[in-house]
Amino acid sequence: MPREIALADALVPSILLVYLGCLLVLWVIDTIVGHYGLYRYVWHPSLFRVAVFFVLFSAVGLLLYP
Amino acid sequence: MKIQPQALLRFAITAAVVIVALLLGHALWRHYMYSPWTRDGRVRAEVVRVAPDVSGLVTKVPVIDNQEVKKGDVLFEIDPLRFRIALQQTEANLDAAKASARAAGANIDAVLASASARKAEYDMRQEQATRREQLAEVVPKEERTDAKSAAETARAIWQQAQASGHQANAAREQAEAAVVQAQVAVDRAKLDLERTEVRAPVDGYVTNLDVRVGDYAATGSPRLALIDRHSYYIYGYFEETKLPHLRVGDPVDIRLMSGGTHLKGRIIGVARGITDRDNPTGKDLLADVNPTFNWVRLAQRVPVRIAIDEASVPKDVVLAAGMTASIDVQPRRVLDKDEH
Amino acid sequence: MAAVPSDVSVKRPLPWLGEFLATERQAWIFVFKCMLAFYIAAWLSMLFQLEQPSTTMITVSIVMHPHSGMVLAKSFYRAIGTCAGSLCGVLLMSAFPQQRELFLVSLSLWVGLCAGGAVLYRNFMSYGFVLAGYTAAIVALPAISNPYNVFDSAMMRVSEVMLGIVVAGLVSDMVLPERLRQVLRSAARSHYGHFIEFARGSLGGAIPREKMEEAHLRFVRAAVQLEDLRASVIFEDPEARARSSRMQLLNLRYMATATSFQSLHHLINRLQRNNHPRTAGALIKLYAPVGEALSPPPTESTAPKSLAVRLEACEATLPALAAELREGLRQDTELLLEFDSGTTLLYRFVSELRDFAALEATLRETQGRLKGNVERVDFKRANDYAAPLIAVVRSFLTMITLSVFWLWSGWPFGPSAMLLATIFSGLLATSPAPLSATANTWIGYALGMLAAYVVVFYLLPGSDGFAMLMLATMPFLMIGPYLTTRSATLPGIGGGYTLGYVYILALKNPMVYSPEHFFNDAIASLFGLMMTGMAFMIIPTVIGTEWLRRRQLQQLRRQVSLAATAPMEGLLYRFESANRDLFHQIVQFTKPNSTESRSLLAWGLAVHDSGRAVIELRQDIHHADLPPPLCEAMQRAVDALAHLYDAPDRARWEQADRAVDHAIALTMQTLPQMRATCQPALAHLLQLRTALRDDESALAPYIVKVPETPHAT
């Protein structure tokens, strides 16, 4: 995967797109977990959410840029 | 305290995810901050600033801006008339010099002849004087003395003629030197005439063509830039934290900002010095140190020179000095392992 | 959350100390979070080599709020506002590159519009508008004198503002969060409890009007507060998001039940006053079982679920009791009619109350998403465009004045003044007392600058590295957020202090010490703030003024026209919610128990009562197959009522009264043939008539006392 992607003639770091994509995925996960009320099994929901985001983001980032 | 196990589970789930997140985040941070790549790369090239060797009016500009030229192609021409005239004049001078050389040669002959005559006369006088001396009883003393002095005089005259011969010789040498001089002047005029046609010193591209027919081009003032087409290279500005991960010879993937073209390259050198921006030289050669320091220290960028593999440049890609490129150094992991 | 401090206070020997510690604890937690956000933001912006870390810190200081839900909600709209603002700034720069005059006019217009938007959307959305104006100004103003790098400067400012938003959001969401969800849950429970309590307490039937008004006020506040909380909570909690539509439905049922309850009691009150004590007594008797159902014996649980079951059981017994009571009133058809109308109302109330309790029960007992689809309902806001318009004009004029002053005087620090004016004209436009708020902010700002002066010129020069930076700036910075938590006693000072301190500190990496710049900036920003205050003096805010209240009252009355004319789809919720929102706005700034507030309350109740009856009547018209002439008469009555509420006067009242009377007469004629369909319609018509002729209601001055006599017999 290239380090940079041209968006409407502006070259943006592709990690930014990964970031946005992960936010989207997080939102989906968040909604699903919320639907089933699974945050009961979590001690600190927002910390958990941020941690999940970083897991996603770092994993994707490390996989895409070996 | 009944819900202890469940609370523990909740805490454990959260803590596990947080720890994983911290580890992964740290890894990504390291990877992103220290892996040797940069967005800050510039295409550069060697540029010849073409200046005329002779001054004069520009009469012809056969190239246009941005044209590709071969080595030796005429870039522009300076009015040759003046130089032709100069050539003719020097040639005439040469002829004159040659003529005077010849004249000097003739002069020598004349002088030599005259000297021979003088010598003959001297010989005659000497013989006369000797004869009279032998006939001392017969010839009166006065006559003898006269003959002797006449011989002396003839000898002096002969010697004078001999000296004139030397003089004429020198004059001829001088004339010959003048001929060589005139010849050099001719050569120089020829060169000047030749140099009225300014030619491309390398294969490349005409850029910033700043000369028009009718301009007066002065010797030594550049009138156009010629970019050497074989000299393209890239300067990548890498943060100092990334330098340990790259070394001379590493293969590099270059991605041009224009069209995302990928090129291959290889590191050929790392700059061994950049200016200390906090310490410009002040007055009297003393350091002008910035009194404040960064709250957060930032990595400086060090230029790394990268040669472009010319075979990897696609035909339709236009490379221009100053273009932006992203540079991704492919670390030679396998090699590294072998080395260690 | 709230339970922890109270527990503490119970154990302590000194209760006041416990209370003191509890509030201090909250305050210091907030201060701690602010500091964390400030320094993380500053550090990151320095690490990312952003040009002005101070912009990030200013953003953090505007965003931080003691409740986490509010921060997330605000951040969301702020991010949108920032994007819109920066886009506008860049567009303005490109549209008028060398035209200062045109540029400043359009920038002022944009800032004005944003201030108007901030006033129009009174909740956390208003922050988005403030930000849109602020970002446009912060992007465009510095670029005027340096047009070559507008785009770079715009990108820098946007990154800085965004970083501030993200950091503030994360910190307040993650570090010792204050869960708005808990607040919402406890608020919803307490409102539910209050309502049930009130319904139970009115067992005796008659409720004095004052108490009724008070209750109405409370119900209105509760409904608006619940909606506000719900709209914030969905940002912080996905579970709440999944249940959001249920909660809206709950609020609708709450409002509908409250309205029916009030209508019923109005009817009983009127009957008692108009010498129909027997009918009133019968209705009170009929109401008794409901009261009993609401007060279960101590052995049984008081959970909403069991209440719903009890109410359902009670509902089944009501018709029999009604028939029995009806027997006793048989001799007087007029009384019988009133009684029937009351019965219908009572049935409606009981069934709504049951639904309300049942929904509350499901919400309490289930986790996560609820099964099944619910009807989508939206809380409608009622907006008045006068106040926003005035805010637009005021901000526009402020900005124009400042720009003209700047251009004419060639003052190099004009942009600073304009920037401050932009921030505060947006932030303070929603305040009901902007003058004192501006004065307080001014004082806070000046104090903050003083503190910043000490820090910048005495403490910072000796410090080196980020840790020293924190040590040097923190003691004075902490004062700001601490004062913010005391905003009840010192409104505005905390915010002004923090902003002034951070703005004038102008942290940079590396630091630039420039006393000249410092003083110029200080003077400019105080001047800009003063100009904002002057603008508020010259064009006073209409929020909380009588004029606006009159306008809003007019709008409130128009709600009846809305009920009479708008399409039926979702009308009930629209009416109920807009009505309450509007009423809430009107009542917010009146003194309790003043004559004004009482007249407002009277109008509120009248509109509520009639509007709801009109909606029910229209439903009857649409659904029951009534004969066309009857429908026409009813429609005429509805129109006449709308007409009356539009601009009440005697002639219109008479007209409305006649139309309603006529409809009642026609309905009574057809009643024997089609009892099932006509009965509810008749009940609603009667309810309208009693509301019309109620001499205690707001319509009293317009009542023409003629047709009262025939019914008194």
Short mmCIF file of N, CA and C in Angstrom, two decimals, chain C residues 24-36 63-67 71 172 176 178 480-485:
data_model
loop_
_atom_site.label_atom_id
_atom_site.label_comp_id
_atom_site.label_asym_id
_atom_site.label_seq_id
_atom_site.Cartn_x
_atom_site.Cartn_y
_atom_site.Cartn_z
N GLU C 24 -16.15 20.22 46.25
CA GLU C 24 -14.75 20.50 45.92
C GLU C 24 -14.16 19.39 45.08
N ARG C 25 -14.55 18.17 45.42
CA ARG C 25 -14.01 17.02 44.69
C ARG C 25 -14.40 17.12 43.21
N GLN C 26 -15.68 17.42 42.97
CA GLN C 26 -16.12 17.57 41.59
C GLN C 26 -15.30 18.64 40.88
N ALA C 27 -15.13 19.77 41.58
CA ALA C 27 -14.43 20.90 40.97
C ALA C 27 -13.00 20.51 40.63
N TRP C 28 -12.34 19.83 41.58
CA TRP C 28 -10.93 19.52 41.35
C TRP C 28 -10.75 18.44 40.30
N ILE C 29 -11.72 17.54 40.22
CA ILE C 29 -11.66 16.54 39.14
C ILE C 29 -11.71 17.27 37.80
N PHE C 30 -12.60 18.24 37.73
CA PHE C 30 -12.72 19.00 36.49
C PHE C 30 -11.42 19.75 36.19
N VAL C 31 -10.86 20.37 37.23
CA VAL C 31 -9.61 21.11 37.02
C VAL C 31 -8.53 20.16 36.53
N PHE C 32 -8.47 18.99 37.14
CA PHE C 32 -7.45 18.01 36.75
C PHE C 32 -7.62 17.62 35.28
N LYS C 33 -8.86 17.37 34.89
CA LYS C 33 -9.10 16.98 33.50
C LYS C 33 -8.72 18.09 32.54
N CYS C 34 -9.04 19.32 32.95
CA CYS C 34 -8.70 20.46 32.09
C CYS C 34 -7.19 20.54 31.89
N MET C 35 -6.46 20.40 33.01
CA MET C 35 -5.00 20.50 32.91
C MET C 35 -4.46 19.43 31.99
N LEU C 36 -5.00 18.21 32.18
CA LEU C 36 -4.55 17.10 31.35
C LEU C 36 -4.79 17.42 29.88
N VAL C 63 -13.86 24.32 24.78
CA VAL C 63 -14.60 23.06 24.71
C VAL C 63 -14.84 22.41 26.07
N MET C 64 -13.90 22.54 26.99
CA MET C 64 -14.01 21.76 28.23
C MET C 64 -15.25 22.16 29.02
N HIS C 65 -15.94 21.15 29.51
CA HIS C 65 -17.20 21.35 30.20
C HIS C 65 -17.30 20.24 31.22
N PRO C 66 -17.83 20.53 32.41
CA PRO C 66 -17.81 19.49 33.44
C PRO C 66 -18.50 18.18 33.06
N HIS C 67 -19.50 18.23 32.18
CA HIS C 67 -20.17 16.98 31.81
C HIS C 67 -19.55 16.41 30.55
N VAL C 71 -19.33 17.48 26.25
CA VAL C 71 -18.11 17.69 25.47
C VAL C 71 -18.19 16.94 24.15
N SER C 172 -12.08 14.16 28.38
CA SER C 172 -13.24 14.20 29.27
C SER C 172 -14.08 12.94 29.15
N LEU C 176 -12.00 9.80 34.42
CA LEU C 176 -13.02 10.01 35.45
C LEU C 176 -14.28 10.66 34.87
N GLU C 178 -17.95 11.90 33.82
CA GLU C 178 -19.24 12.15 34.45
C GLU C 178 -20.26 11.66 33.46
N GLY C 480 -8.50 29.17 36.28
CA GLY C 480 -9.59 29.33 35.32
C GLY C 480 -10.65 28.25 35.42
N PRO C 481 -10.28 26.98 35.19
CA PRO C 481 -11.28 25.93 35.29
C PRO C 481 -11.94 25.88 36.65
N TYR C 482 -11.17 26.20 37.70
CA TYR C 482 -11.78 26.17 39.03
C TYR C 482 -12.88 27.21 39.12
N LEU C 483 -12.62 28.39 38.61
CA LEU C 483 -13.64 29.44 38.63
C LEU C 483 -14.82 29.03 37.76
N THR C 484 -14.55 28.29 36.68
CA THR C 484 -15.64 27.87 35.82
C THR C 484 -16.62 26.98 36.57
N THR C 485 -16.11 26.15 37.48
CA THR C 485 -17.03 25.31 38.23
C THR C 485 -17.84 26.14 39.22
#
